[in-house]
Short mmCIF file of C-alpha atoms in Angstrom, two decimals:
data_model
loop_
_atom_site.label_atom_id
_atom_site.label_comp_id
_atom_site.label_asym_id
_atom_site.label_seq_id
_atom_site.Cartn_x
_atom_site.Cartn_y
_atom_site.Cartn_z
CA UNK A 1 63.31 93.34 28.40
CA UNK A 2 59.84 92.82 26.86
CA UNK A 3 61.53 92.35 23.49
CA UNK A 4 63.77 89.61 24.97
CA UNK A 5 60.75 87.87 26.50
CA UNK A 6 58.95 87.95 23.14
CA UNK A 7 62.06 86.59 21.39
CA UNK A 8 62.15 83.82 23.94
CA UNK A 9 58.44 83.08 23.85
CA UNK A 10 57.85 83.06 20.09
CA UNK A 11 59.72 79.84 19.28
CA UNK A 12 58.11 78.17 22.31
CA UNK A 13 54.65 79.13 21.04
CA UNK A 14 55.52 77.92 17.54
CA UNK A 15 56.92 74.68 18.93
CA UNK A 16 53.82 74.00 21.08
CA UNK A 17 51.59 74.79 18.08
CA UNK A 18 53.57 72.48 15.75
CA UNK A 19 53.57 69.65 18.28
CA UNK A 20 49.83 70.07 18.91
CA UNK A 21 49.12 69.87 15.17
CA UNK A 22 51.30 66.80 14.83
CA UNK A 23 49.67 65.08 17.83
CA UNK A 24 46.20 65.85 16.49
CA UNK A 25 47.08 64.21 13.14
CA UNK A 26 48.57 61.15 14.87
CA UNK A 27 45.49 60.87 17.11
CA UNK A 28 43.21 60.85 14.06
CA UNK A 29 45.30 58.08 12.48
CA UNK A 30 45.21 56.08 15.71
CA UNK A 31 41.42 56.45 15.94
CA UNK A 32 41.05 55.30 12.33
CA UNK A 33 43.28 52.29 12.96
CA UNK A 34 41.40 51.47 16.15
CA UNK A 35 37.81 51.63 14.95
CA UNK A 36 37.90 51.30 11.16
CA UNK A 37 38.51 48.32 8.91
CA UNK A 38 40.68 48.57 5.80
CA UNK A 39 37.85 48.61 3.29
CA UNK A 40 38.73 46.78 0.08
CA UNK A 41 35.31 46.78 -1.61
CA UNK A 42 32.34 49.17 -1.62
CA UNK A 43 30.17 48.52 1.45
CA UNK A 44 27.12 47.61 -0.64
CA UNK A 45 23.60 47.24 0.73
CA UNK A 46 22.51 46.89 4.33
CA UNK A 47 21.59 43.30 5.11
CA UNK A 48 17.91 42.66 5.77
CA UNK A 49 16.69 42.30 9.36
CA UNK A 50 15.19 39.01 8.19
CA UNK A 51 18.64 37.44 7.73
CA UNK A 52 20.96 39.60 9.89
CA UNK A 53 21.03 40.99 13.44
CA UNK A 54 22.64 44.45 13.74
CA UNK A 55 24.34 46.38 10.96
CA UNK A 56 25.82 44.21 8.20
CA UNK A 57 26.53 45.38 4.64
CA UNK A 58 27.02 43.03 1.70
CA UNK A 59 28.05 43.34 -1.94
CA UNK A 60 28.15 40.69 -4.67
CA UNK A 61 31.53 40.31 -6.42
CA UNK A 62 30.86 37.28 -8.65
CA UNK A 63 27.25 36.58 -9.57
CA UNK A 64 25.78 33.14 -10.21
CA UNK A 65 26.53 31.73 -13.66
CA UNK A 66 26.64 28.30 -15.28
CA UNK A 67 30.37 28.45 -16.16
CA UNK A 68 32.22 29.16 -12.90
CA UNK A 69 29.20 27.95 -10.82
CA UNK A 70 30.62 29.96 -7.90
CA UNK A 71 29.22 32.96 -6.04
CA UNK A 72 31.60 35.38 -4.29
CA UNK A 73 30.76 38.40 -2.16
CA UNK A 74 31.93 40.59 0.68
CA UNK A 75 30.26 41.38 4.01
CA UNK A 76 31.15 44.11 6.52
CA UNK A 77 29.77 43.34 9.96
CA UNK A 78 29.72 46.25 12.42
CA UNK A 79 30.52 45.30 16.03
CA UNK A 80 27.80 42.99 17.40
CA UNK A 81 26.30 42.25 13.96
CA UNK A 82 25.88 38.66 12.78
CA UNK A 83 24.07 36.52 10.23
CA UNK A 84 21.08 34.33 11.07
CA UNK A 85 21.64 30.61 11.25
CA UNK A 86 21.85 29.27 7.69
CA UNK A 87 23.24 26.45 5.55
CA UNK A 88 24.64 25.99 2.05
CA UNK A 89 23.76 22.91 -0.06
CA UNK A 90 27.35 22.73 -1.39
CA UNK A 91 29.14 24.31 1.59
CA UNK A 92 30.90 27.66 1.96
CA UNK A 93 34.39 29.15 2.33
CA UNK A 94 34.98 32.33 4.38
CA UNK A 95 38.14 34.42 3.98
CA UNK A 96 38.56 37.05 6.71
CA UNK A 97 40.34 40.16 5.39
CA UNK A 98 40.11 42.42 8.46
CA UNK A 99 38.74 42.74 11.98
CA UNK A 100 37.66 40.15 14.54
CA UNK A 101 34.52 38.01 14.74
CA UNK A 102 32.91 34.67 15.44
CA UNK A 103 31.92 31.58 13.46
CA UNK A 104 29.91 28.67 14.80
CA UNK A 105 28.85 25.38 13.26
CA UNK A 106 25.74 24.09 15.06
CA UNK A 107 26.65 21.83 17.96
CA UNK A 108 30.27 23.03 18.06
CA UNK A 109 31.88 25.79 20.15
CA UNK A 110 31.98 29.37 18.87
CA UNK A 111 35.36 29.94 17.17
CA UNK A 112 37.15 33.28 16.94
CA UNK A 113 37.95 34.41 13.41
CA UNK A 114 40.16 37.37 12.48
CA UNK A 115 42.18 38.93 9.66
CA UNK A 116 43.81 36.06 7.73
CA UNK A 117 41.45 33.33 9.02
CA UNK A 118 39.97 30.81 6.58
CA UNK A 119 36.78 28.86 7.39
CA UNK A 120 35.51 25.80 5.51
CA UNK A 121 31.87 24.97 6.25
CA UNK A 122 30.64 21.58 4.92
CA UNK A 123 27.45 21.21 2.83
CA UNK A 124 24.06 21.25 4.59
CA UNK A 125 25.51 22.19 7.99
CA UNK A 126 23.86 25.02 9.94
CA UNK A 127 26.25 27.85 10.88
CA UNK A 128 26.42 31.58 11.58
CA UNK A 129 29.15 34.22 11.36
CA UNK A 130 29.56 37.81 12.41
CA UNK A 131 31.63 40.47 14.16
CA UNK A 132 32.85 40.48 17.74
CA UNK A 133 31.03 42.77 20.17
CA UNK A 134 33.89 45.29 20.18
CA UNK A 135 35.50 45.09 16.70
CA UNK A 136 33.91 44.80 13.24
CA UNK A 137 34.61 42.06 10.70
CA UNK A 138 35.33 42.15 6.98
CA UNK A 139 34.92 38.80 5.21
CA UNK A 140 34.72 37.34 1.74
CA UNK A 141 32.34 34.44 1.18
CA UNK A 142 32.72 31.83 -1.55
CA UNK A 143 29.83 29.50 -2.36
CA UNK A 144 30.94 26.71 -4.74
CA UNK A 145 28.87 24.41 -6.94
CA UNK A 146 25.80 26.64 -6.92
CA UNK A 147 23.95 24.22 -9.20
CA UNK A 148 23.18 22.48 -5.88
CA UNK A 149 21.78 25.72 -4.37
CA UNK A 150 23.25 28.79 -2.67
CA UNK A 151 21.84 29.36 0.82
CA UNK A 152 18.95 28.35 3.07
CA UNK A 153 18.18 30.94 5.76
CA UNK A 154 16.93 30.06 9.25
CA UNK A 155 16.24 31.84 12.56
CA UNK A 156 18.26 34.66 14.17
CA UNK A 157 21.20 33.95 16.49
CA UNK A 158 20.06 34.82 20.02
CA UNK A 159 22.14 37.01 22.33
CA UNK A 160 22.84 33.92 24.44
CA UNK A 161 24.05 31.95 21.42
CA UNK A 162 26.12 34.97 20.29
CA UNK A 163 27.78 35.19 23.67
CA UNK A 164 28.49 31.45 23.54
CA UNK A 165 26.60 30.89 26.78
CA UNK A 166 24.35 28.17 25.41
CA UNK B 1 74.49 88.15 26.90
CA UNK B 2 75.58 84.55 26.30
CA UNK B 3 72.93 83.40 28.77
CA UNK B 4 70.26 85.31 26.84
CA UNK B 5 71.40 83.76 23.57
CA UNK B 6 71.21 80.30 25.13
CA UNK B 7 67.73 81.03 26.51
CA UNK B 8 66.68 82.12 23.04
CA UNK B 9 68.36 79.25 21.24
CA UNK B 10 67.22 76.34 23.45
CA UNK B 11 63.53 76.37 22.51
CA UNK B 12 64.46 76.82 18.86
CA UNK B 13 66.72 73.76 19.05
CA UNK B 14 63.99 71.76 20.83
CA UNK B 15 61.43 72.88 18.29
CA UNK B 16 63.62 71.96 15.31
CA UNK B 17 64.38 68.60 16.94
CA UNK B 18 60.68 67.86 17.67
CA UNK B 19 59.62 68.86 14.16
CA UNK B 20 62.43 66.77 12.64
CA UNK B 21 61.32 63.71 14.67
CA UNK B 22 57.70 64.24 13.66
CA UNK B 23 58.61 64.67 9.98
CA UNK B 24 60.80 61.58 10.08
CA UNK B 25 57.89 59.52 11.49
CA UNK B 26 55.49 60.89 8.88
CA UNK B 27 58.03 60.17 6.13
CA UNK B 28 58.32 56.55 7.29
CA UNK B 29 54.53 56.19 7.22
CA UNK B 30 54.40 57.71 3.74
CA UNK B 31 57.12 55.35 2.51
CA UNK B 32 55.26 52.37 4.01
CA UNK B 33 52.03 53.46 2.36
CA UNK B 34 53.81 54.00 -0.93
CA UNK B 35 55.75 50.77 -1.21
CA UNK B 36 54.10 48.29 1.19
CA UNK B 37 50.90 46.31 0.78
CA UNK B 38 48.52 45.63 3.65
CA UNK B 39 49.44 41.99 4.17
CA UNK B 40 46.44 39.85 5.15
CA UNK B 41 48.02 36.38 4.90
CA UNK B 42 51.54 35.03 5.49
CA UNK B 43 53.66 35.60 2.38
CA UNK B 44 54.26 31.87 1.85
CA UNK B 45 56.81 30.40 -0.54
CA UNK B 46 58.62 32.13 -3.37
CA UNK B 47 57.14 31.15 -6.73
CA UNK B 48 59.36 29.01 -8.95
CA UNK B 49 61.23 30.66 -11.81
CA UNK B 50 59.60 27.99 -14.01
CA UNK B 51 56.15 29.56 -13.54
CA UNK B 52 56.88 33.17 -12.47
CA UNK B 53 59.06 36.06 -13.60
CA UNK B 54 60.42 38.22 -10.74
CA UNK B 55 59.56 37.87 -7.07
CA UNK B 56 56.13 36.36 -6.37
CA UNK B 57 55.13 34.62 -3.13
CA UNK B 58 52.15 32.27 -2.82
CA UNK B 59 50.34 30.46 -0.03
CA UNK B 60 47.49 27.96 -0.20
CA UNK B 61 44.39 28.85 1.85
CA UNK B 62 41.99 26.08 0.81
CA UNK B 63 43.50 22.84 -0.49
CA UNK B 64 41.94 20.56 -3.07
CA UNK B 65 39.23 18.26 -1.71
CA UNK B 66 36.28 16.33 -3.11
CA UNK B 67 33.63 18.22 -1.08
CA UNK B 68 34.12 21.93 -1.85
CA UNK B 69 36.05 21.09 -5.10
CA UNK B 70 37.55 24.60 -4.90
CA UNK B 71 41.15 25.72 -4.42
CA UNK B 72 41.87 29.16 -2.90
CA UNK B 73 45.22 30.86 -2.36
CA UNK B 74 46.96 34.20 -2.10
CA UNK B 75 49.81 35.63 -4.18
CA UNK B 76 51.98 38.68 -3.45
CA UNK B 77 53.66 40.00 -6.57
CA UNK B 78 56.53 42.43 -6.03
CA UNK B 79 56.71 45.26 -8.59
CA UNK B 80 57.46 43.84 -12.07
CA UNK B 81 56.67 40.23 -11.06
CA UNK B 82 54.11 38.22 -13.03
CA UNK B 83 52.92 34.69 -13.67
CA UNK B 84 53.73 32.75 -16.84
CA UNK B 85 50.97 32.30 -19.37
CA UNK B 86 48.61 29.59 -18.07
CA UNK B 87 45.04 28.30 -18.26
CA UNK B 88 42.51 26.65 -15.93
CA UNK B 89 40.26 23.79 -17.17
CA UNK B 90 37.32 25.20 -15.14
CA UNK B 91 38.30 28.90 -15.17
CA UNK B 92 39.52 31.16 -12.38
CA UNK B 93 38.39 34.10 -10.23
CA UNK B 94 40.88 36.74 -9.01
CA UNK B 95 40.07 39.09 -6.12
CA UNK B 96 42.57 41.96 -5.77
CA UNK B 97 42.97 42.99 -2.12
CA UNK B 98 45.77 45.58 -2.46
CA UNK B 99 48.18 47.21 -4.89
CA UNK B 100 48.12 47.65 -8.65
CA UNK B 101 48.81 45.17 -11.45
CA UNK B 102 47.90 43.76 -14.83
CA UNK B 103 45.76 40.92 -16.18
CA UNK B 104 45.63 39.80 -19.78
CA UNK B 105 43.56 37.20 -21.56
CA UNK B 106 45.40 36.08 -24.71
CA UNK B 107 44.37 38.14 -27.74
CA UNK B 108 42.88 40.92 -25.60
CA UNK B 109 44.44 44.17 -24.31
CA UNK B 110 46.27 44.22 -20.97
CA UNK B 111 43.82 45.40 -18.29
CA UNK B 112 44.79 47.29 -15.13
CA UNK B 113 43.70 45.62 -11.90
CA UNK B 114 43.88 47.16 -8.42
CA UNK B 115 42.54 46.90 -4.86
CA UNK B 116 38.87 45.90 -5.11
CA UNK B 117 39.07 44.56 -8.70
CA UNK B 118 37.47 41.21 -9.55
CA UNK B 119 38.53 39.17 -12.60
CA UNK B 120 36.62 36.23 -14.10
CA UNK B 121 38.72 34.14 -16.50
CA UNK B 122 36.78 31.54 -18.53
CA UNK B 123 37.81 27.87 -18.72
CA UNK B 124 40.71 26.88 -21.02
CA UNK B 125 41.65 30.45 -21.89
CA UNK B 126 45.32 31.45 -21.67
CA UNK B 127 45.99 34.41 -19.36
CA UNK B 128 48.62 35.95 -17.09
CA UNK B 129 48.51 38.28 -14.09
CA UNK B 130 51.02 40.20 -12.03
CA UNK B 131 52.10 43.48 -10.45
CA UNK B 132 52.66 46.81 -12.15
CA UNK B 133 56.27 47.89 -12.69
CA UNK B 134 56.08 50.43 -9.84
CA UNK B 135 53.60 49.00 -7.30
CA UNK B 136 53.16 45.43 -6.00
CA UNK B 137 49.94 43.40 -6.14
CA UNK B 138 48.15 41.27 -3.55
CA UNK B 139 45.53 38.91 -4.99
CA UNK B 140 43.41 35.96 -3.99
CA UNK B 141 42.81 33.27 -6.58
CA UNK B 142 39.80 30.94 -6.62
CA UNK B 143 39.83 27.86 -8.86
CA UNK B 144 36.37 26.22 -8.97
CA UNK B 145 35.36 22.72 -10.06
CA UNK B 146 38.84 21.27 -9.63
CA UNK B 147 37.60 17.83 -10.66
CA UNK B 148 38.19 19.21 -14.17
CA UNK B 149 41.79 20.16 -13.33
CA UNK B 150 43.52 23.10 -11.63
CA UNK B 151 46.11 24.76 -13.87
CA UNK B 152 48.17 24.17 -17.01
CA UNK B 153 51.38 26.23 -17.11
CA UNK B 154 52.91 27.62 -20.29
CA UNK B 155 55.77 29.96 -21.32
CA UNK B 156 56.92 33.14 -19.53
CA UNK B 157 55.41 36.54 -20.33
CA UNK B 158 58.05 38.48 -22.30
CA UNK B 159 59.00 42.05 -21.39
CA UNK B 160 57.28 43.24 -24.57
CA UNK B 161 54.06 41.40 -23.64
CA UNK B 162 54.32 42.74 -20.08
CA UNK B 163 54.65 46.29 -21.36
CA UNK B 164 51.66 45.74 -23.65
CA UNK B 165 53.70 46.65 -26.70
CA UNK B 166 52.83 43.53 -28.63
#
């Protein structure tokens, strides 16, 4: 009788064990998909508290030169992180490659940006960009015609401005 | 006796079934990871046979204008697909966001490009780019200073050139 019970129980134990392992693996994948961004580039350096609020990491991909006259880089914003207000003498293009965030041109409503979004910011217009409060943001920035200048940094974006409440 | 055999067999059947389902799901994920690229942008239109070999799909992200003077777009190359030889009057930047492929400046060896790679091609230099034979390529292109022109298309890349054998 005990032998029969063991014969019966063994496959059940194995089955529960196999299913538990499988579920654990799937859970890990789900957590990764939920919280992590698909990183394309190395994270780079942490952005200075003088130009960013929260945890932002940036890396240069194309440095300034006199031939292409274009600077390209990547920024990872952790949830809640954002740039200070700033402007670009020749404007800026943002290409969002993962996550969800916000972009605002001064005097206009906050706009939601996400994977696949493209932002064109005109020259000498103050704007800021960053992650949503819940999900991070991965974005490429392109600064054209750098002979006119690259960026002029201004003050931090307040919590009220970030929340779009003023 | 038959009842005992059924009691013994049922959990084994369930276990085999559960494991088979789990393996099938994992296999699908592996296949997706192996063959598929993480698409960031809509695929867009199929590239013309006059400028591409194989299946390439391109979409414009930033159109030509007189303010940013920069054109940005995305190209998905299926395995084996590549552009014709071509040049840009003001040069070009490529940002590889997924997959594996090749880039060649005329007279130089074929270079391997992959997720995270950045290519700077000087003005008026003939080059081509495309996917590897086995894995597709997803790439952004940035054409600066378009007041000088955007692109001049030339002849197709031969199989021998593609394979780097001449």
